[in-house]
XYZ file of C-alpha atoms in Angstrom:
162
model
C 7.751 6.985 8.059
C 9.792 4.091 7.233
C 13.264 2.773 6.611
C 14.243 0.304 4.672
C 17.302 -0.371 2.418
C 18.125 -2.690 -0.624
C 16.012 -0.410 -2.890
C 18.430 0.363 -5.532
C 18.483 1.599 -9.239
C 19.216 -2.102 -9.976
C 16.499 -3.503 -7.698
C 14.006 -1.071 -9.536
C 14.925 -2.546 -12.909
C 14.536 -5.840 -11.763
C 11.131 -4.684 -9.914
C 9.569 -3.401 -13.202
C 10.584 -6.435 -15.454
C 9.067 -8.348 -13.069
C 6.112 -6.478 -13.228
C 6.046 -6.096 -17.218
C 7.020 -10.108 -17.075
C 3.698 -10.939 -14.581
C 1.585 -8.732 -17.063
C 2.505 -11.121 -20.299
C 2.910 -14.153 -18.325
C -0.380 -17.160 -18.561
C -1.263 -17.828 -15.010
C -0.714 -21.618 -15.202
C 0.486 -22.919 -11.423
C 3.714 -23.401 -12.693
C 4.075 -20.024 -14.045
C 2.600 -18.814 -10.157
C 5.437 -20.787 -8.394
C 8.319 -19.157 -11.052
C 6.740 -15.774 -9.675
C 6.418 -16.691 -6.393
C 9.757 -17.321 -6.387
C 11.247 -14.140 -8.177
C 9.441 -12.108 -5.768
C 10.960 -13.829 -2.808
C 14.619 -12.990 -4.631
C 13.504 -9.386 -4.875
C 12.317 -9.779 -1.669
C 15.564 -10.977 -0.314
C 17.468 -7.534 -1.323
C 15.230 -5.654 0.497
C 15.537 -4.972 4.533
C 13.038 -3.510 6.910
C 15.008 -0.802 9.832
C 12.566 0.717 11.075
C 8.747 1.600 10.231
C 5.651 3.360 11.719
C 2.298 4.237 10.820
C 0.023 6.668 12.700
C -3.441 7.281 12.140
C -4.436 10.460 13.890
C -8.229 10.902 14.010
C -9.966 14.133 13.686
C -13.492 13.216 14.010
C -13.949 10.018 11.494
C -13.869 7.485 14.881
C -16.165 9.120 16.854
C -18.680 9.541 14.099
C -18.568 5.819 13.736
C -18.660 4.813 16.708
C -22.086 7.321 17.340
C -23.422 5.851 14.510
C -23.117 2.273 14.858
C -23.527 2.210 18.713
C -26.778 4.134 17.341
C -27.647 1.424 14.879
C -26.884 -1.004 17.973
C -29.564 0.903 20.306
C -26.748 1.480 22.571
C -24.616 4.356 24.332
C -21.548 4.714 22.538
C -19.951 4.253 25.893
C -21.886 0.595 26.141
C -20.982 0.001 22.410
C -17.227 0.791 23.231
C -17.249 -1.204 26.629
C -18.340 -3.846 23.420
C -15.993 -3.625 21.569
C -12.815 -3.572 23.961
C -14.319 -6.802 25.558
C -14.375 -8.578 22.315
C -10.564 -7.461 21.781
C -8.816 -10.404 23.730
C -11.056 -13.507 21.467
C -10.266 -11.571 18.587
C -6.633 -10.938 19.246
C -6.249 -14.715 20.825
C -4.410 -15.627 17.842
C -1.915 -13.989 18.202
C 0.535 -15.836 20.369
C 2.183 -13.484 21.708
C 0.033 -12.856 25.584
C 1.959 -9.279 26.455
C 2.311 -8.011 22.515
C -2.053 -9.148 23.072
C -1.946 -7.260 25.925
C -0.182 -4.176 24.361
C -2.241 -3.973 21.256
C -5.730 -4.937 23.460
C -4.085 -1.991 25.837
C -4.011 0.933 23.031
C -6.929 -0.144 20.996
C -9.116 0.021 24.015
C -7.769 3.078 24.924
C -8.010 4.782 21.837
C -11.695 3.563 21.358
C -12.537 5.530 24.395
C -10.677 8.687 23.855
C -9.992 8.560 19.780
C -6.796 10.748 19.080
C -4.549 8.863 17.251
C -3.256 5.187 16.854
C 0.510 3.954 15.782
C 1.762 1.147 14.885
C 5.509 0.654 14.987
C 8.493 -1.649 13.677
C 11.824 -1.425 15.394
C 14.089 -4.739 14.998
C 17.296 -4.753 17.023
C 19.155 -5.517 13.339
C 17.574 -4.825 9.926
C 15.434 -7.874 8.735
C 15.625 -9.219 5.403
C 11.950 -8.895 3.985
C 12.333 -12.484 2.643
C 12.705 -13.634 6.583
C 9.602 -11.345 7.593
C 7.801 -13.053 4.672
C 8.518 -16.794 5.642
C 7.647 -16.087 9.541
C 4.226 -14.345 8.585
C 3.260 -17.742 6.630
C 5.395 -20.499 8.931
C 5.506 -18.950 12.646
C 3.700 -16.044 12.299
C 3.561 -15.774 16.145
C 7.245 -14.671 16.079
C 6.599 -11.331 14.460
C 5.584 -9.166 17.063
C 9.260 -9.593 18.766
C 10.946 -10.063 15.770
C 10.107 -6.940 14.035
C 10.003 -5.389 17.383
C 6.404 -4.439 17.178
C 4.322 -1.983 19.261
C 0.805 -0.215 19.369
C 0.174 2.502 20.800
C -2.583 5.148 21.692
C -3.167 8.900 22.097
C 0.858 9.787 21.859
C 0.881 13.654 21.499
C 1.682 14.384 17.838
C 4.797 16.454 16.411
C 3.827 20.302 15.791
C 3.149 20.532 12.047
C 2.053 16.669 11.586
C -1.331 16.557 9.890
């Protein structure tokens, strides 16, 4: 589920010229930059409220983890054990040592016990997706707490969610 506002009948029009436009348009550099650019504008009318994504597993992680720990000539306890102690070297770029902690926290926790795994987005204000776009290339350590960001494992699902 997901909120996000600026998405208007005129923001679709502009959306599919732009798209008709990229079709017909040489990719030169210079013709790259002018659409770089447009897409930032559209970008700019859009905002992000509030977003989340759940995966809820109902037996795809636990075959994969059998049959790579398999492949691995381990236990998939050993291979999980693995895999959650690689988590903090591959999460070390991220800047951000308790958002690393929270996302280390759920993944490793879901590994062991696979139910389901959300990610969410809940800014204090909506957030231009122009700004969200310049921090993920300039200071891309800032969007964890800017978009308000959390992981989490093994939450007990709504009745009627698939």
């Amino acid at each position: 589920s997901y909120v996000i506002s600026g998405y208007t009948p005129s923001f679709a029009t502009s959306l599919k010229a732009f798209i008709e436009l990229q079709s017909e348009v040489e990719a030169t550099p210079e013709n790259r930059n002018a659409a770089s650019m447009a897409a930032l504008g559209l970008a700019s009318s859009l905002t992000v409220e509030s977003a989340e994504v759940t995966f809820v597993d109902k037996s795809l992680t636990g075959t994969l983890l059998n049959r790579y720990s398999s492949q691995n000539g381990q236990s998939r306890e050993a291979f999980v054990q693995g895999l959650t102690a690689a988590l903090p070297s591959i999460l070390g770029s991220l800047d951000d040592p308790e958002f690393r902690l929270e996302v280390s926290g759920a993944v490793s926790k879901f590994l062991r016990d696979p139910q389901s795994l959300s990610v969410s987005l809940a800014p204090s204000e909506p957030i231009p997706v122009a700004m969200i776009i310049a921090a993920a290339s300039m200071a891309p350590q800032t969007l964890p707490s800017m978009l308000g960001l959390s992981v989490r494992a093994n939450r007990a699902q709504p009745a009627g969610n698939p």
